[in-house]
Amino acid sequence: MQTSNPMEAILNKLQEARNNGEKMFDFTLSNPNLGVSNAMKSILISVVDSARNEDFGYAPSQGLLSTRQTIADDLNLQAQRNWSVTAQDITIVPGAAGGLCALFKALLQQDDEVIGVKPYFPSYTHYIENAGAHYVPVDAHEDFALNIDNVIAAINEKTKVILLNSPNNPSGVIYSAEQLAQLAQKLTELAQHGQKIDVISDEAYARVTYDSASVPSIIDFYEHSIRVVSFSKDLGLAGIRIGYIETTPNYRMLKLQDKLGAMIRNLGFVNTSTLAQKALLKGLNETVSIEYYQAQKDQIVAILDELNISYCAPKGGLFLLAKSPIDDSGLWISTLLKHGVAVVPGSLYGAPAYFRISTTIDEQQINASKGSWKAALAELSC
Amino acid sequence: MQTSNPMEAILNKLQEARNNGEKMFDFTLSNPNLGVSNAMKSILISVVDSARNEDFGYAPSQGLLSTRQTIADDLNLQAQRNWSVTAQDITIVPGAAGGLCALFKALLQQDDEVIGVKPYFPSYTHYIENAGAHYVPVDAHEDFALNIDNVIAAINEKTKVILLNSPNNPSGVIYSAEQLAQLAQKLTELAQHGQKIDVISDEAYARVTYDSASVPSIIDFYEHSIRVVSFSKDLGLAGIRIGYIETTPNYRMLKLQDKLGAMIRNLGFVNTSTLAQKALLKGLNETVSIEYYQAQKDQIVAILDELNISYCAPKGGLFLLAKSPIDDSGLWISTLLKHGVAVVPGSLYGAPAYFRISTTIDEQQINASKGSWKAALAELSC
């Protein structure tokens, strides 16, 4: 029986296989597999150990002032904006997902439109619809680079937000400074003609890049820019839920951060984990080993190369977007599944000819999966 | 200048006083002041210390199966329902606020109505409006007991949910088993005639009761009942955000818990803190000392008694709802504020003749505030 969501059959099969004790190679996961660094673990323990009573209580909706200041200081040091980032430019959020939901609710009205770029994280649609608005994703270039003409062409009077995601989930593409500057210039012209469009930049993978690639941000080029950052991957705090929203000085007078605080209360988030916020005071840069993630990625790449399966070479993130070796990508994915390999259909990300492979699997498992990949390909080549 | 929200002026004054180093007695707080128990602190440390990598990763949206089972087992033991509670009746949520937001979104359509009872927690309005529905609070009896006639009279064809809160914030009233059984009977009759109304019971203070009072739940009387429970107050985990939703066996076929899982993803909550979930496996009943909260409450009661200010004697919760000693409750609250005592206007809870006093202030501070209370009263008696 066909199910409406192509993931449902895959997840059911995975569950069934697990229940039967069968071996499955699960490349659907978006779960970081390295946990936290040892230093972060020690910091978390010391935070609990030395916690005062109020450290377990409710925190301000926008986050602890000390944590907001710590992040602002770090941005002044590391990102080196052309302005001084202050605590009032930072709101602590329970992860990028919560941050995006609060932001969309703060910025959008009923039937507004948000332009995004394919491929995109599928939950965006829900986050935007929660705010009563509509998501309008446009095609990227063939190599998944930002297609600025497509973005600009999609703008109409209902457009309030452009949503970027770099490093991109699932393609791993990083948008270049040149592209971002060009987009910023066009949007600045529009703003001068009266249509002020906010750009939200989802930078959940900003510190997960390969070969130490740097990630330019639209915030350095366009004053109506908002960054959404997560500590789920770089610090390994996915399950503990923490990230932040950074805005430009332009938003100080608009009191967007105050509005975000109200949204965090009204949407039921209340506050971000107080213990995670305390941990950031000392552990903001205690990233896990990105080299491990790169090694896992390289190993999957080696299998794909060996099998002559083409893919978008990622510069960051924790995924590989690979092209189905046959025209019928649904058949390819179900054949892989039959042979014990679960991946996610690219159709969920607006890239139906592709499939997404998570690179958060340990090397031993990746190696062990090789035979299954080959068997699936062999079956379809017959 | 008059501000639209009566709390704004109070919070501004509090902030201003703090900035000037002035002494203020802040009775507006809803922040538990006892932290966590020592046992819970040890459990939290051991959870971090022994965490495997996956314990820091994303958890299933509905919560870890082990934590859901632990809560179900505890309910079978302590609450003794007439049925066996299973893990599938439990969804772990990031606090009662998040749980209510997910529930309203799962149960309500555009322009549906939710009947509540005064006095009520003001955020309810936001949570319900997030789901596109409307909140219709009705009057309680004079002593804040549940007025069933008022609830039933407010039902129309748009009514989809009745929202109860016992122990009540801010009155501290516990709805009796007789009242709940009577309401259940009337709603069961309605259901038999085709109008099935869900009752959501916000039981955030279920384990914070005075003189060990027990809290009857509508879930024992009415099959279309949903409990929302928080660990913010009893376990002191407010800042870490954890609670759960319990449904009756009636909802298993309706797959409400599955739908809640989807809502937890789509609303940006993603999952409840994995570390808090792990802590519940061992610490589910490691409550803070409710006796301390009772002592704090008794001490405030002593001041009110001495000043002849009448109040609703709370049976649970962390608040006192007291009646303004003069007709103009706004004047009373601003006079108190002038003398260094901050409280919350009852108008925010649908009880304009009253004011709310938080009992989460340590005894020394409560004692020290006595003179300020007296001075405010003296000024108005002149």
PDB file of N, CA, C and O in Angstrom, chain A residues 30-31 33-34 41 45 48-49 51 53 56-58 97-98 101 105 126-127 130 233 236 238-241 266-271 273-275, chain B residues 30-31 33-34 41 45 48-49 51 53 56-58 97-98 101 126-127 130 233 236 238-241 266-271 273-275:
ATOM      1  N   SER A  30      19.463  12.117  11.279  1.00  0.00           N
ATOM      2  CA  SER A  30      20.113  13.428  11.309  1.00  0.00           C
ATOM      3  C   SER A  30      20.637  13.657  12.720  1.00  0.00           C
ATOM      4  O   SER A  30      20.712  14.767  13.205  1.00  0.00           O
ATOM      5  N   ASN A  31      20.996  12.557  13.354  1.00  0.00           N
ATOM      6  CA  ASN A  31      21.437  12.625  14.752  1.00  0.00           C
ATOM      7  C   ASN A  31      22.954  12.588  14.847  1.00  0.00           C
ATOM      8  O   ASN A  31      23.562  11.596  14.467  1.00  0.00           O
ATOM      9  N   ASN A  33      26.472  11.752  15.873  1.00  0.00           N
ATOM     10  CA  ASN A  33      26.835  10.518  16.585  1.00  0.00           C
ATOM     11  C   ASN A  33      28.058  10.641  17.481  1.00  0.00           C
ATOM     12  O   ASN A  33      28.513   9.669  18.038  1.00  0.00           O
ATOM     13  N   LEU A  34      28.584  11.870  17.626  1.00  0.00           N
ATOM     14  CA  LEU A  34      29.799  12.014  18.441  1.00  0.00           C
ATOM     15  C   LEU A  34      29.533  12.503  19.866  1.00  0.00           C
ATOM     16  O   LEU A  34      30.469  12.679  20.639  1.00  0.00           O
ATOM     17  N   LYS A  41      31.461  17.830  28.533  1.00  0.00           N
ATOM     18  CA  LYS A  41      30.872  16.940  29.541  1.00  0.00           C
ATOM     19  C   LYS A  41      31.274  17.414  30.940  1.00  0.00           C
ATOM     20  O   LYS A  41      30.439  17.504  31.841  1.00  0.00           O
ATOM     21  N   ILE A  45      28.782  18.837  33.955  1.00  0.00           N
ATOM     22  CA  ILE A  45      28.771  18.295  35.324  1.00  0.00           C
ATOM     23  C   ILE A  45      29.024  19.414  36.332  1.00  0.00           C
ATOM     24  O   ILE A  45      28.313  19.520  37.340  1.00  0.00           O
ATOM     25  N   VAL A  48      25.929  21.590  36.874  1.00  0.00           N
ATOM     26  CA  VAL A  48      24.912  20.997  37.770  1.00  0.00           C
ATOM     27  C   VAL A  48      25.417  21.017  39.208  1.00  0.00           C
ATOM     28  O   VAL A  48      24.698  21.396  40.136  1.00  0.00           O
ATOM     29  N   ASP A  49      26.679  20.633  39.370  1.00  0.00           N
ATOM     30  CA  ASP A  49      27.253  20.514  40.701  1.00  0.00           C
ATOM     31  C   ASP A  49      27.239  21.850  41.442  1.00  0.00           C
ATOM     32  O   ASP A  49      26.960  21.914  42.636  1.00  0.00           O
ATOM     33  N   ALA A  51      25.340  24.461  40.721  1.00  0.00           N
ATOM     34  CA  ALA A  51      24.121  25.231  40.460  1.00  0.00           C
ATOM     35  C   ALA A  51      23.517  25.756  41.760  1.00  0.00           C
ATOM     36  O   ALA A  51      23.438  25.043  42.763  1.00  0.00           O
ATOM     37  N   ASN A  53      20.009  27.450  43.498  1.00  0.00           N
ATOM     38  CA  ASN A  53      18.594  27.122  43.294  1.00  0.00           C
ATOM     39  C   ASN A  53      18.023  27.791  42.051  1.00  0.00           C
ATOM     40  O   ASN A  53      17.296  27.167  41.272  1.00  0.00           O
ATOM     41  N   PHE A  56      18.008  26.364  38.440  1.00  0.00           N
ATOM     42  CA  PHE A  56      17.026  25.376  37.989  1.00  0.00           C
ATOM     43  C   PHE A  56      15.668  26.012  37.692  1.00  0.00           C
ATOM     44  O   PHE A  56      14.756  25.349  37.218  1.00  0.00           O
ATOM     45  N   GLY A  57      15.538  27.298  38.022  1.00  0.00           N
ATOM     46  CA  GLY A  57      14.252  27.975  37.835  1.00  0.00           C
ATOM     47  C   GLY A  57      14.100  28.521  36.428  1.00  0.00           C
ATOM     48  O   GLY A  57      14.972  28.361  35.575  1.00  0.00           O
ATOM     49  N   TYR A  58      12.954  29.158  36.188  1.00  0.00           N
ATOM     50  CA  TYR A  58      12.706  29.785  34.896  1.00  0.00           C
ATOM     51  C   TYR A  58      13.773  30.846  34.628  1.00  0.00           C
ATOM     52  O   TYR A  58      14.209  31.543  35.543  1.00  0.00           O
ATOM     53  N   ALA A  97      15.272  25.132  15.386  1.00  0.00           N
ATOM     54  CA  ALA A  97      13.861  24.893  15.047  1.00  0.00           C
ATOM     55  C   ALA A  97      12.962  25.832  15.849  1.00  0.00           C
ATOM     56  O   ALA A  97      12.104  26.529  15.280  1.00  0.00           O
ATOM     57  N   GLY A  98      13.156  25.865  17.156  1.00  0.00           N
ATOM     58  CA  GLY A  98      12.369  26.755  17.998  1.00  0.00           C
ATOM     59  C   GLY A  98      12.599  28.215  17.633  1.00  0.00           C
ATOM     60  O   GLY A  98      11.673  29.029  17.619  1.00  0.00           O
ATOM     61  N   CYS A 101      10.676  29.056  14.480  1.00  0.00           N
ATOM     62  CA  CYS A 101       9.226  29.168  14.758  1.00  0.00           C
ATOM     63  C   CYS A 101       8.908  30.508  15.423  1.00  0.00           C
ATOM     64  O   CYS A 101       7.929  31.166  15.060  1.00  0.00           O
ATOM     65  N   LYS A 105       6.804  33.644  13.558  1.00  0.00           N
ATOM     66  CA  LYS A 105       5.624  34.181  14.237  1.00  0.00           C
ATOM     67  C   LYS A 105       5.789  35.682  14.529  1.00  0.00           C
ATOM     68  O   LYS A 105       4.816  36.437  14.495  1.00  0.00           O
ATOM     69  N   HIS A 126       6.326  23.577   7.761  1.00  0.00           N
ATOM     70  CA  HIS A 126       5.495  23.598   8.979  1.00  0.00           C
ATOM     71  C   HIS A 126       5.729  24.873   9.789  1.00  0.00           C
ATOM     72  O   HIS A 126       4.784  25.499  10.269  1.00  0.00           O
ATOM     73  N   TYR A 127       6.995  25.234   9.957  1.00  0.00           N
ATOM     74  CA  TYR A 127       7.318  26.411  10.777  1.00  0.00           C
ATOM     75  C   TYR A 127       6.644  27.658  10.199  1.00  0.00           C
ATOM     76  O   TYR A 127       6.155  28.520  10.936  1.00  0.00           O
ATOM     77  N   ASN A 130       2.799  27.489  10.558  1.00  0.00           N
ATOM     78  CA  ASN A 130       2.402  27.806  11.941  1.00  0.00           C
ATOM     79  C   ASN A 130       2.125  29.288  12.110  1.00  0.00           C
ATOM     80  O   ASN A 130       1.328  29.682  12.963  1.00  0.00           O
ATOM     81  N   LYS A 233      24.931  20.561  16.563  1.00  0.00           N
ATOM     82  CA  LYS A 233      25.904  19.743  15.851  1.00  0.00           C
ATOM     83  C   LYS A 233      27.328  20.018  16.319  1.00  0.00           C
ATOM     84  O   LYS A 233      28.062  19.107  16.654  1.00  0.00           O
ATOM     85  N   GLY A 236      27.284  19.376  19.983  1.00  0.00           N
ATOM     86  CA  GLY A 236      26.669  18.078  20.271  1.00  0.00           C
ATOM     87  C   GLY A 236      25.502  18.150  21.244  1.00  0.00           C
ATOM     88  O   GLY A 236      25.174  17.173  21.903  1.00  0.00           O
ATOM     89  N   ALA A 238      22.259  18.571  20.623  1.00  0.00           N
ATOM     90  CA  ALA A 238      20.975  18.421  19.925  1.00  0.00           C
ATOM     91  C   ALA A 238      19.819  18.091  20.878  1.00  0.00           C
ATOM     92  O   ALA A 238      18.768  18.724  20.846  1.00  0.00           O
ATOM     93  N   GLY A 239      20.022  17.099  21.725  1.00  0.00           N
ATOM     94  CA  GLY A 239      18.943  16.633  22.598  1.00  0.00           C
ATOM     95  C   GLY A 239      18.636  17.587  23.733  1.00  0.00           C
ATOM     96  O   GLY A 239      17.611  17.474  24.391  1.00  0.00           O
ATOM     97  N   ILE A 240      19.539  18.524  23.981  1.00  0.00           N
ATOM     98  CA  ILE A 240      19.374  19.456  25.101  1.00  0.00           C
ATOM     99  C   ILE A 240      18.762  20.767  24.632  1.00  0.00           C
ATOM    100  O   ILE A 240      18.263  21.552  25.425  1.00  0.00           O
ATOM    101  N   ARG A 241      18.776  20.990  23.314  1.00  0.00           N
ATOM    102  CA  ARG A 241      18.061  22.096  22.685  1.00  0.00           C
ATOM    103  C   ARG A 241      18.586  23.481  23.071  1.00  0.00           C
ATOM    104  O   ARG A 241      18.061  24.111  23.981  1.00  0.00           O
ATOM    105  N   ASN A 266       4.843  32.862  24.494  1.00  0.00           N
ATOM    106  CA  ASN A 266       3.494  32.579  23.993  1.00  0.00           C
ATOM    107  C   ASN A 266       3.407  31.286  23.201  1.00  0.00           C
ATOM    108  O   ASN A 266       2.323  30.707  23.069  1.00  0.00           O
ATOM    109  N   LEU A 267       4.521  30.853  22.615  1.00  0.00           N
ATOM    110  CA  LEU A 267       4.516  29.597  21.858  1.00  0.00           C
ATOM    111  C   LEU A 267       4.825  28.395  22.749  1.00  0.00           C
ATOM    112  O   LEU A 267       4.937  27.273  22.270  1.00  0.00           O
ATOM    113  N   GLY A 268       4.983  28.658  24.056  1.00  0.00           N
ATOM    114  CA  GLY A 268       5.136  27.553  24.996  1.00  0.00           C
ATOM    115  C   GLY A 268       6.566  27.071  25.201  1.00  0.00           C
ATOM    116  O   GLY A 268       6.790  26.096  25.909  1.00  0.00           O
ATOM    117  N   PHE A 269       7.543  27.762  24.592  1.00  0.00           N
ATOM    118  CA  PHE A 269       8.939  27.366  24.844  1.00  0.00           C
ATOM    119  C   PHE A 269       9.374  27.797  26.248  1.00  0.00           C
ATOM    120  O   PHE A 269      10.194  27.149  26.870  1.00  0.00           O
ATOM    121  N   VAL A 270       8.848  28.953  26.691  1.00  0.00           N
ATOM    122  CA  VAL A 270       9.097  29.526  28.027  1.00  0.00           C
ATOM    123  C   VAL A 270      10.545  30.016  28.169  1.00  0.00           C
ATOM    124  O   VAL A 270      10.794  31.194  28.284  1.00  0.00           O
ATOM    125  N   ASN A 271      11.488  29.095  28.209  1.00  0.00           N
ATOM    126  CA  ASN A 271      12.899  29.501  28.175  1.00  0.00           C
ATOM    127  C   ASN A 271      13.732  28.345  27.648  1.00  0.00           C
ATOM    128  O   ASN A 271      13.285  27.198  27.619  1.00  0.00           O
ATOM    129  N   SER A 273      16.899  25.794  28.039  1.00  0.00           N
ATOM    130  CA  SER A 273      17.482  25.100  29.191  1.00  0.00           C
ATOM    131  C   SER A 273      18.485  25.979  29.937  1.00  0.00           C
ATOM    132  O   SER A 273      19.490  26.416  29.384  1.00  0.00           O
ATOM    133  N   THR A 274      18.191  26.235  31.206  1.00  0.00           N
ATOM    134  CA  THR A 274      19.076  27.088  32.006  1.00  0.00           C
ATOM    135  C   THR A 274      20.457  26.448  32.151  1.00  0.00           C
ATOM    136  O   THR A 274      21.470  27.145  32.135  1.00  0.00           O
ATOM    137  N   LEU A 275      20.505  25.132  32.286  1.00  0.00           N
ATOM    138  CA  LEU A 275      21.801  24.477  32.468  1.00  0.00           C
ATOM    139  C   LEU A 275      22.638  24.571  31.200  1.00  0.00           C
ATOM    140  O   LEU A 275      23.842  24.825  31.256  1.00  0.00           O
TER     141      LEU A 275
ATOM    142  N   SER B  30       6.908  33.651  39.552  1.00  0.00           N
ATOM    143  CA  SER B  30       6.324  32.306  39.603  1.00  0.00           C
ATOM    144  C   SER B  30       7.471  31.311  39.519  1.00  0.00           C
ATOM    145  O   SER B  30       7.346  30.237  38.978  1.00  0.00           O
ATOM    146  N   ASN B  31       8.597  31.717  40.054  1.00  0.00           N
ATOM    147  CA  ASN B  31       9.802  30.892  39.966  1.00  0.00           C
ATOM    148  C   ASN B  31      10.019  30.124  41.259  1.00  0.00           C
ATOM    149  O   ASN B  31      10.261  30.719  42.305  1.00  0.00           O
ATOM    150  N   ASN B  33      11.609  28.579  44.300  1.00  0.00           N
ATOM    151  CA  ASN B  33      12.874  29.065  44.889  1.00  0.00           C
ATOM    152  C   ASN B  33      13.680  27.991  45.603  1.00  0.00           C
ATOM    153  O   ASN B  33      14.681  28.293  46.220  1.00  0.00           O
ATOM    154  N   LEU B  34      13.213  26.721  45.531  1.00  0.00           N
ATOM    155  CA  LEU B  34      13.933  25.677  46.267  1.00  0.00           C
ATOM    156  C   LEU B  34      14.902  24.885  45.398  1.00  0.00           C
ATOM    157  O   LEU B  34      15.563  23.962  45.895  1.00  0.00           O
ATOM    158  N   LYS B  41      19.858  16.361  42.220  1.00  0.00           N
ATOM    159  CA  LYS B  41      21.126  16.933  41.756  1.00  0.00           C
ATOM    160  C   LYS B  41      22.130  15.810  41.478  1.00  0.00           C
ATOM    161  O   LYS B  41      22.795  15.797  40.436  1.00  0.00           O
ATOM    162  N   ILE B  45      23.813  14.760  37.814  1.00  0.00           N
ATOM    163  CA  ILE B  45      25.262  14.639  37.592  1.00  0.00           C
ATOM    164  C   ILE B  45      25.598  13.256  37.039  1.00  0.00           C
ATOM    165  O   ILE B  45      26.360  13.128  36.078  1.00  0.00           O
ATOM    166  N   VAL B  48      24.716  12.925  33.337  1.00  0.00           N
ATOM    167  CA  VAL B  48      25.699  13.528  32.417  1.00  0.00           C
ATOM    168  C   VAL B  48      26.961  12.683  32.402  1.00  0.00           C
ATOM    169  O   VAL B  48      27.524  12.370  31.348  1.00  0.00           O
ATOM    170  N   ASP B  49      27.391  12.283  33.591  1.00  0.00           N
ATOM    171  CA  ASP B  49      28.655  11.548  33.717  1.00  0.00           C
ATOM    172  C   ASP B  49      28.618  10.234  32.944  1.00  0.00           C
ATOM    173  O   ASP B  49      29.592   9.852  32.297  1.00  0.00           O
ATOM    174  N   ALA B  51      26.531   9.481  30.481  1.00  0.00           N
ATOM    175  CA  ALA B  51      25.828   9.594  29.196  1.00  0.00           C
ATOM    176  C   ALA B  51      26.640   8.987  28.059  1.00  0.00           C
ATOM    177  O   ALA B  51      27.843   9.185  27.960  1.00  0.00           O
ATOM    178  N   ASN B  53      27.025   8.759  23.824  1.00  0.00           N
ATOM    179  CA  ASN B  53      26.902   9.792  22.798  1.00  0.00           C
ATOM    180  C   ASN B  53      25.447  10.065  22.430  1.00  0.00           C
ATOM    181  O   ASN B  53      25.024  11.208  22.301  1.00  0.00           O
ATOM    182  N   PHE B  56      23.041  12.604  24.123  1.00  0.00           N
ATOM    183  CA  PHE B  56      23.071  14.032  23.817  1.00  0.00           C
ATOM    184  C   PHE B  56      22.393  14.345  22.484  1.00  0.00           C
ATOM    185  O   PHE B  56      22.258  15.500  22.110  1.00  0.00           O
ATOM    186  N   GLY B  57      21.999  13.299  21.756  1.00  0.00           N
ATOM    187  CA  GLY B  57      21.401  13.486  20.433  1.00  0.00           C
ATOM    188  C   GLY B  57      19.901  13.727  20.509  1.00  0.00           C
ATOM    189  O   GLY B  57      19.306  13.762  21.593  1.00  0.00           O
ATOM    190  N   TYR B  58      19.298  13.897  19.351  1.00  0.00           N
ATOM    191  CA  TYR B  58      17.844  14.057  19.286  1.00  0.00           C
ATOM    192  C   TYR B  58      17.159  12.821  19.865  1.00  0.00           C
ATOM    193  O   TYR B  58      17.617  11.699  19.677  1.00  0.00           O
ATOM    194  N   ALA B  97       3.576  24.151  29.460  1.00  0.00           N
ATOM    195  CA  ALA B  97       3.296  25.179  28.455  1.00  0.00           C
ATOM    196  C   ALA B  97       3.436  24.591  27.047  1.00  0.00           C
ATOM    197  O   ALA B  97       2.537  24.711  26.214  1.00  0.00           O
ATOM    198  N   GLY B  98       4.560  23.946  26.799  1.00  0.00           N
ATOM    199  CA  GLY B  98       4.783  23.312  25.504  1.00  0.00           C
ATOM    200  C   GLY B  98       3.754  22.222  25.235  1.00  0.00           C
ATOM    201  O   GLY B  98       3.265  22.072  24.110  1.00  0.00           O
ATOM    202  N   CYS B 101       0.466  23.810  24.213  1.00  0.00           N
ATOM    203  CA  CYS B 101       0.534  24.345  22.841  1.00  0.00           C
ATOM    204  C   CYS B 101       0.414  23.222  21.813  1.00  0.00           C
ATOM    205  O   CYS B 101      -0.308  23.351  20.822  1.00  0.00           O
ATOM    206  N   HIS B 126      -2.920  32.890  24.743  1.00  0.00           N
ATOM    207  CA  HIS B 126      -1.944  32.796  23.649  1.00  0.00           C
ATOM    208  C   HIS B 126      -1.868  31.379  23.097  1.00  0.00           C
ATOM    209  O   HIS B 126      -1.847  31.176  21.884  1.00  0.00           O
ATOM    210  N   TYR B 127      -1.808  30.405  23.981  1.00  0.00           N
ATOM    211  CA  TYR B 127      -1.667  29.013  23.531  1.00  0.00           C
ATOM    212  C   TYR B 127      -2.843  28.626  22.632  1.00  0.00           C
ATOM    213  O   TYR B 127      -2.677  27.922  21.634  1.00  0.00           O
ATOM    214  N   ASN B 130      -2.765  30.551  19.273  1.00  0.00           N
ATOM    215  CA  ASN B 130      -1.762  29.953  18.371  1.00  0.00           C
ATOM    216  C   ASN B 130      -2.373  28.885  17.484  1.00  0.00           C
ATOM    217  O   ASN B 130      -1.899  28.635  16.381  1.00  0.00           O
ATOM    218  N   LYS B 233       7.659  22.329  39.226  1.00  0.00           N
ATOM    219  CA  LYS B 233       7.538  22.751  40.620  1.00  0.00           C
ATOM    220  C   LYS B 233       7.907  21.638  41.585  1.00  0.00           C
ATOM    221  O   LYS B 233       8.705  21.835  42.493  1.00  0.00           O
ATOM    222  N   GLY B 236      11.373  20.685  40.670  1.00  0.00           N
ATOM    223  CA  GLY B 236      12.229  21.872  40.581  1.00  0.00           C
ATOM    224  C   GLY B 236      12.941  22.015  39.239  1.00  0.00           C
ATOM    225  O   GLY B 236      13.977  22.658  39.153  1.00  0.00           O
ATOM    226  N   ALA B 238      11.947  23.576  36.482  1.00  0.00           N
ATOM    227  CA  ALA B 238      11.311  24.616  35.656  1.00  0.00           C
ATOM    228  C   ALA B 238      12.200  25.059  34.500  1.00  0.00           C
ATOM    229  O   ALA B 238      11.778  25.099  33.346  1.00  0.00           O
ATOM    230  N   GLY B 239      13.458  25.389  34.801  1.00  0.00           N
ATOM    231  CA  GLY B 239      14.354  25.939  33.789  1.00  0.00           C
ATOM    232  C   GLY B 239      14.831  24.909  32.787  1.00  0.00           C
ATOM    233  O   GLY B 239      15.372  25.257  31.738  1.00  0.00           O
ATOM    234  N   ILE B 240      14.636  23.633  33.116  1.00  0.00           N
ATOM    235  CA  ILE B 240      15.131  22.560  32.235  1.00  0.00           C
ATOM    236  C   ILE B 240      14.016  22.056  31.328  1.00  0.00           C
ATOM    237  O   ILE B 240      14.273  21.381  30.343  1.00  0.00           O
ATOM    238  N   ARG B 241      12.761  22.398  31.644  1.00  0.00           N
ATOM    239  CA  ARG B 241      11.609  22.156  30.776  1.00  0.00           C
ATOM    240  C   ARG B 241      11.286  20.680  30.571  1.00  0.00           C
ATOM    241  O   ARG B 241      11.689  20.069  29.582  1.00  0.00           O
ATOM    242  N   ASN B 266       6.717  19.815  14.543  1.00  0.00           N
ATOM    243  CA  ASN B 266       6.324  20.910  13.650  1.00  0.00           C
ATOM    244  C   ASN B 266       6.282  22.275  14.339  1.00  0.00           C
ATOM    245  O   ASN B 266       6.374  23.305  13.689  1.00  0.00           O
ATOM    246  N   LEU B 267       6.091  22.269  15.660  1.00  0.00           N
ATOM    247  CA  LEU B 267       6.060  23.533  16.400  1.00  0.00           C
ATOM    248  C   LEU B 267       7.457  23.940  16.865  1.00  0.00           C
ATOM    249  O   LEU B 267       7.626  24.938  17.558  1.00  0.00           O
ATOM    250  N   GLY B 268       8.471  23.150  16.484  1.00  0.00           N
ATOM    251  CA  GLY B 268       9.852  23.541  16.764  1.00  0.00           C
ATOM    252  C   GLY B 268      10.383  23.098  18.119  1.00  0.00           C
ATOM    253  O   GLY B 268      11.501  23.452  18.488  1.00  0.00           O
ATOM    254  N   PHE B 269       9.582  22.326  18.870  1.00  0.00           N
ATOM    255  CA  PHE B 269      10.103  21.825  20.150  1.00  0.00           C
ATOM    256  C   PHE B 269      11.140  20.715  19.911  1.00  0.00           C
ATOM    257  O   PHE B 269      12.064  20.542  20.673  1.00  0.00           O
ATOM    258  N   VAL B 270      10.897  19.903  18.869  1.00  0.00           N
ATOM    259  CA  VAL B 270      11.771  18.808  18.439  1.00  0.00           C
ATOM    260  C   VAL B 270      11.771  17.660  19.439  1.00  0.00           C
ATOM    261  O   VAL B 270      11.293  16.576  19.153  1.00  0.00           O
ATOM    262  N   ASN B 271      12.333  17.867  20.605  1.00  0.00           N
ATOM    263  CA  ASN B 271      12.216  16.860  21.663  1.00  0.00           C
ATOM    264  C   ASN B 271      12.417  17.548  23.007  1.00  0.00           C
ATOM    265  O   ASN B 271      12.919  18.659  23.081  1.00  0.00           O
ATOM    266  N   SER B 273      14.287  17.763  26.638  1.00  0.00           N
ATOM    267  CA  SER B 273      15.679  17.547  27.061  1.00  0.00           C
ATOM    268  C   SER B 273      15.957  16.066  27.332  1.00  0.00           C
ATOM    269  O   SER B 273      15.333  15.445  28.201  1.00  0.00           O
ATOM    270  N   THR B 274      16.903  15.517  26.589  1.00  0.00           N
ATOM    271  CA  THR B 274      17.220  14.097  26.760  1.00  0.00           C
ATOM    272  C   THR B 274      17.781  13.831  28.159  1.00  0.00           C
ATOM    273  O   THR B 274      17.489  12.795  28.751  1.00  0.00           O
ATOM    274  N   LEU B 275      18.565  14.767  28.688  1.00  0.00           N
ATOM    275  CA  LEU B 275      19.153  14.541  30.019  1.00  0.00           C
ATOM    276  C   LEU B 275      18.074  14.560  31.095  1.00  0.00           C
ATOM    277  O   LEU B 275      18.091  13.742  32.014  1.00  0.00           O
TER     278      LEU B 275
END
